[in-house]
CSV table of N, CA and C in Angstrom, one decimal:
chain,number,residue,atom,x,y,z
A,6,MET,N,7.0,9.6,0.3
A,6,MET,CA,8.0,8.7,0.0
A,6,MET,C,7.5,7.5,-0.8
A,7,GLU,N,6.4,7.7,-1.5
A,7,GLU,CA,5.8,6.6,-2.2
A,7,GLU,C,6.4,6.4,-3.6
A,8,SER,N,6.8,7.5,-4.3
A,8,SER,CA,7.3,7.3,-5.6
A,8,SER,C,8.8,7.0,-5.6
A,9,PRO,N,9.3,6.3,-6.6
A,9,PRO,CA,10.7,6.0,-6.7
A,9,PRO,C,11.6,7.3,-6.7
A,10,GLY,N,11.0,8.4,-7.1
A,10,GLY,CA,11.8,9.6,-7.2
A,10,GLY,C,12.0,10.2,-5.8
A,11,SER,N,11.3,9.7,-4.8
A,11,SER,CA,11.6,10.3,-3.4
A,11,SER,C,12.8,9.6,-2.8
A,12,CYS,N,13.4,8.6,-3.3
A,12,CYS,CA,14.6,8.0,-2.8
A,12,CYS,C,15.7,8.4,-3.7
A,13,LEU,N,16.6,9.3,-3.1
A,13,LEU,CA,17.7,9.7,-3.9
A,13,LEU,C,18.9,8.7,-3.7
A,14,GLU,N,19.5,8.4,-4.8
A,14,GLU,CA,20.6,7.5,-4.8
A,14,GLU,C,21.8,8.0,-4.0
A,15,GLU,N,22.1,9.3,-4.1
A,15,GLU,CA,23.2,10.0,-3.4
A,15,GLU,C,22.6,11.1,-2.6
A,16,PHE,N,22.9,11.2,-1.3
A,16,PHE,CA,22.5,12.3,-0.5
A,16,PHE,C,23.4,13.5,-0.7
A,17,ARG,N,22.8,14.7,-0.9
A,17,ARG,CA,23.5,15.9,-1.0
A,17,ARG,C,22.7,17.0,-0.2
A,18,ALA,N,23.4,17.7,0.7
A,18,ALA,CA,22.8,18.7,1.5
A,18,ALA,C,22.4,19.9,0.7
A,19,VAL,N,23.3,20.3,-0.2
A,19,VAL,CA,23.0,21.4,-1.1
A,19,VAL,C,23.5,21.0,-2.5
A,20,PRO,N,23.0,21.5,-3.6
A,20,PRO,CA,21.9,22.5,-3.6
A,20,PRO,C,20.6,21.8,-3.2
A,21,PHE,N,19.7,22.6,-2.6
A,21,PHE,CA,18.3,22.1,-2.3
A,21,PHE,C,17.5,22.3,-3.6
A,22,ILE,N,16.9,21.2,-4.0
A,22,ILE,CA,16.1,21.2,-5.2
A,22,ILE,C,14.6,20.9,-4.9
A,23,GLU,N,13.7,21.8,-5.4
A,23,GLU,CA,12.3,21.6,-5.2
A,23,GLU,C,11.7,21.5,-6.5
A,24,CYS,N,11.1,20.3,-6.8
A,24,CYS,CA,10.4,20.0,-8.1
A,24,CYS,C,8.9,20.0,-7.9
A,25,HIS,N,8.3,20.6,-8.9
A,25,HIS,CA,6.8,20.7,-8.9
A,25,HIS,C,6.2,19.7,-9.8
A,26,GLY,N,4.9,19.4,-9.7
A,26,GLY,CA,4.3,18.4,-10.6
A,26,GLY,C,4.1,18.9,-12.0
A,27,ARG,N,4.5,20.1,-12.3
A,27,ARG,CA,4.3,20.6,-13.6
A,27,ARG,C,5.6,20.4,-14.5
A,28,GLY,N,6.6,19.7,-14.0
A,28,GLY,CA,7.8,19.5,-14.7
A,28,GLY,C,8.8,20.6,-14.6
A,29,THR,N,8.7,21.5,-13.6
A,29,THR,CA,9.6,22.5,-13.3
A,29,THR,C,10.3,22.3,-12.0
A,30,CYS,N,11.5,22.8,-11.8
A,30,CYS,CA,12.2,22.7,-10.5
A,30,CYS,C,12.9,24.0,-10.2
A,31,ASN,N,13.0,24.3,-8.9
A,31,ASN,CA,13.7,25.4,-8.4
A,31,ASN,C,14.9,24.9,-7.7
A,32,HIS,N,16.0,25.6,-7.8
A,32,HIS,CA,17.3,25.3,-7.1
A,32,HIS,C,17.6,26.3,-6.1
A,33,TYR,N,17.8,26.0,-4.8
A,33,TYR,CA,18.1,26.9,-3.8
A,33,TYR,C,19.4,26.4,-3.1
A,34,ALA,N,20.5,27.2,-3.3
A,34,ALA,CA,21.8,26.8,-2.8
A,34,ALA,C,21.9,27.2,-1.3
A,35,THR,N,21.2,28.1,-0.8
A,35,THR,CA,21.4,28.6,0.6
A,35,THR,C,20.3,28.3,1.5
A,36,ASN,N,19.2,27.6,1.1
A,36,ASN,CA,18.1,27.4,2.0
A,36,ASN,C,18.4,26.3,3.0
A,37,HIS,N,17.7,26.3,4.1
A,37,HIS,CA,17.8,25.2,5.1
A,37,HIS,C,17.2,24.0,4.6
A,38,GLY,N,17.8,22.9,4.9
A,38,GLY,CA,17.2,21.6,4.6
A,38,GLY,C,16.7,20.8,5.8
A,39,PHE,N,15.6,20.1,5.7
A,39,PHE,CA,15.2,19.3,6.9
A,39,PHE,C,15.1,17.9,6.4
A,40,TRP,N,15.7,17.0,7.2
A,40,TRP,CA,15.8,15.6,6.7
A,40,TRP,C,15.4,14.7,7.9
A,41,LEU,N,14.9,13.5,7.6
A,41,LEU,CA,14.6,12.5,8.6
A,41,LEU,C,15.9,12.0,9.2
A,42,ALA,N,16.0,11.9,10.5
A,42,ALA,CA,17.3,11.6,11.1
A,42,ALA,C,17.2,10.2,11.7
A,43,ILE,N,18.3,9.5,11.7
A,43,ILE,CA,18.5,8.2,12.4
A,43,ILE,C,18.7,8.4,13.8
A,44,ILE,N,18.0,7.8,14.7
A,44,ILE,CA,18.2,7.9,16.1
A,44,ILE,C,18.3,6.5,16.7
A,45,ASP,N,18.9,6.4,17.9
A,45,ASP,CA,19.1,5.1,18.6
A,45,ASP,C,17.7,4.7,19.1
A,46,LYS,N,17.4,3.3,19.1
A,46,LYS,CA,16.2,2.8,19.5
A,46,LYS,C,15.9,3.2,21.0
A,47,ASN,N,16.9,3.2,21.8
A,47,ASN,CA,16.6,3.6,23.2
A,47,ASN,C,16.4,5.0,23.5
A,48,LYS,N,16.5,5.9,22.4
A,48,LYS,CA,16.2,7.3,22.5
A,48,LYS,C,15.0,7.7,21.7
A,49,GLN,N,14.3,6.8,21.1
A,49,GLN,CA,13.2,7.2,20.2
A,49,GLN,C,12.0,7.8,20.9
A,50,TRP,N,11.8,7.6,22.2
A,50,TRP,CA,10.6,8.1,22.9
A,50,TRP,C,11.0,9.3,23.8
A,51,GLN,N,12.3,9.7,23.7
A,51,GLN,CA,12.7,10.9,24.5
A,51,GLN,C,12.4,12.1,23.8
A,52,LYS,N,12.5,13.3,24.5
A,52,LYS,CA,12.3,14.6,23.8
A,52,LYS,C,13.4,14.8,22.8
A,53,PRO,N,13.1,15.2,21.6
A,53,PRO,CA,14.1,15.4,20.5
A,53,PRO,C,15.1,16.5,20.9
A,54,MET,N,16.3,16.3,20.6
A,54,MET,CA,17.4,17.3,20.8
A,54,MET,C,17.7,18.0,19.5
A,55,SER,N,17.8,19.3,19.5
A,55,SER,CA,18.2,19.9,18.2
A,55,SER,C,19.7,19.7,18.0
A,56,GLN,N,20.1,19.7,16.8
A,56,GLN,CA,21.5,19.3,16.5
A,56,GLN,C,21.9,20.0,15.2
A,57,THR,N,23.1,20.5,15.2
A,57,THR,CA,23.7,21.1,14.0
A,57,THR,C,24.7,20.1,13.5
A,58,LEU,N,24.6,19.6,12.3
A,58,LEU,CA,25.6,18.7,11.7
A,58,LEU,C,26.5,19.3,10.8
A,59,LYS,N,27.8,19.1,10.9
A,59,LYS,CA,28.7,19.6,9.9
A,59,LYS,C,28.8,18.7,8.7
A,60,ALA,N,29.4,19.1,7.6
A,60,ALA,CA,29.3,18.4,6.4
A,60,ALA,C,29.8,17.0,6.5
A,61,GLY,N,30.8,16.7,7.2
A,61,GLY,CA,31.3,15.3,7.3
A,61,GLY,C,30.4,14.4,8.1
A,62,GLY,N,29.5,14.9,8.9
A,62,GLY,CA,28.7,14.0,9.7
A,62,GLY,C,27.2,13.8,9.2
A,63,LEU,N,26.9,14.4,8.1
A,63,LEU,CA,25.5,14.3,7.6
A,63,LEU,C,25.1,12.9,7.2
A,64,LYS,N,26.0,12.2,6.4
A,64,LYS,CA,25.6,10.9,5.8
A,64,LYS,C,25.3,9.9,6.9
A,65,ASP,N,26.0,10.0,8.1
A,65,ASP,CA,25.8,9.1,9.1
A,65,ASP,C,24.5,9.2,9.9
A,66,ARG,N,23.9,10.4,9.7
A,66,ARG,CA,22.7,10.7,10.5
A,66,ARG,C,21.4,10.8,9.7
A,67,VAL,N,21.5,10.9,8.4
A,67,VAL,CA,20.3,11.1,7.5
A,67,VAL,C,19.7,9.7,7.3
A,68,SER,N,18.4,9.6,7.5
A,68,SER,CA,17.7,8.4,7.3
A,68,SER,C,17.5,8.1,5.8
A,69,ARG,N,17.6,6.9,5.4
A,69,ARG,CA,17.5,6.5,4.0
A,69,ARG,C,16.2,5.7,3.8
A,70,CYS,N,15.5,6.0,2.7
A,70,CYS,CA,14.4,5.1,2.4
A,70,CYS,C,14.8,3.9,1.6
A,71,GLN,N,14.1,2.9,1.6
A,71,GLN,CA,14.4,1.7,0.8
A,71,GLN,C,13.3,1.4,-0.1
A,72,LYS,N,13.6,1.1,-1.3
A,72,LYS,CA,12.6,0.7,-2.3
A,72,LYS,C,12.9,-0.7,-2.8
A,73,THR,N,11.8,-1.4,-3.0
A,73,THR,CA,11.9,-2.8,-3.5
A,73,THR,C,11.2,-2.9,-4.8
A,74,GLU,N,11.8,-3.5,-5.8
A,74,GLU,CA,11.2,-3.7,-7.1
A,74,GLU,C,10.8,-5.1,-7.2
A,75,ILE,N,9.5,-5.3,-7.5
A,75,ILE,CA,9.0,-6.6,-7.7
A,75,ILE,C,9.1,-7.0,-9.2
A,76,LYS,N,9.8,-8.0,-9.5
A,76,LYS,CA,10.0,-8.3,-10.9
A,76,LYS,C,8.9,-9.2,-11.5
A,77,GLU,N,8.2,-9.9,-10.7
A,77,GLU,CA,7.1,-10.8,-11.2
A,77,GLU,C,5.9,-10.5,-10.4
A,78,PRO,N,4.7,-10.6,-11.0
A,78,PRO,CA,3.5,-10.4,-10.2
A,78,PRO,C,3.3,-11.5,-9.1
A,79,ILE,N,2.8,-11.1,-8.0
A,79,ILE,CA,2.5,-12.1,-6.9
A,79,ILE,C,1.2,-12.7,-7.2
A,80,ASN,N,1.1,-14.0,-7.2
A,80,ASN,CA,-0.2,-14.7,-7.4
A,80,ASN,C,-0.7,-15.1,-6.1
A,81,ALA,N,-1.8,-14.4,-5.7
A,81,ALA,CA,-2.4,-14.7,-4.4
A,81,ALA,C,-3.4,-15.8,-4.6
A,82,PRO,N,-3.6,-16.7,-3.7
A,82,PRO,CA,-4.6,-17.7,-3.9
A,82,PRO,C,-6.0,-17.1,-3.8
A,83,GLU,N,-6.9,-17.7,-4.6
A,83,GLU,CA,-8.3,-17.3,-4.6
A,83,GLU,C,-9.0,-17.7,-3.4
A,84,ILE,N,-9.7,-16.7,-2.8
A,84,ILE,CA,-10.4,-17.0,-1.5
A,84,ILE,C,-11.9,-17.0,-1.8
A,85,THR,N,-12.6,-18.1,-1.4
A,85,THR,CA,-14.0,-18.1,-1.5
A,85,THR,C,-14.7,-18.2,-0.1
A,86,TYR,N,-15.8,-17.6,0.0
A,86,TYR,CA,-16.5,-17.5,1.3
A,86,TYR,C,-17.8,-18.3,1.2
A,87,GLY,N,-18.0,-19.2,2.1
A,87,GLY,CA,-19.3,-20.0,2.1
A,87,GLY,C,-20.4,-19.1,2.6
A,88,THR,N,-21.6,-19.3,2.1
A,88,THR,CA,-22.8,-18.6,2.5
A,88,THR,C,-23.8,-19.5,3.2
A,89,GLY,N,-23.4,-20.7,3.5
A,89,GLY,CA,-24.3,-21.7,4.1
A,89,GLY,C,-24.5,-21.4,5.6
A,90,ALA,N,-25.6,-21.8,6.1
A,90,ALA,CA,-25.9,-21.6,7.6
A,90,ALA,C,-25.1,-22.6,8.4
A,91,MET,N,-24.8,-22.2,9.6
A,91,MET,CA,-24.0,-23.1,10.5
A,91,MET,C,-24.9,-23.8,11.5
């Protein structure tokens, strides 16, 4: 989830698209997809429950990544460390 390409603007369950680092992609219309799901905070440490989602309920349960664009470089203060004895 590091590159901007890993955050899709619009979620689509199918077709499933797998892109390779060589500039080629494969399209699979019938493959299973696995997505990160949103869960309630009070259930995050419980045993996961399998769940089949119908087309209308997918967008409410699929986790979304967020990306932030920094428009200007951040200027951090220069830090100097003393080498003198205490």
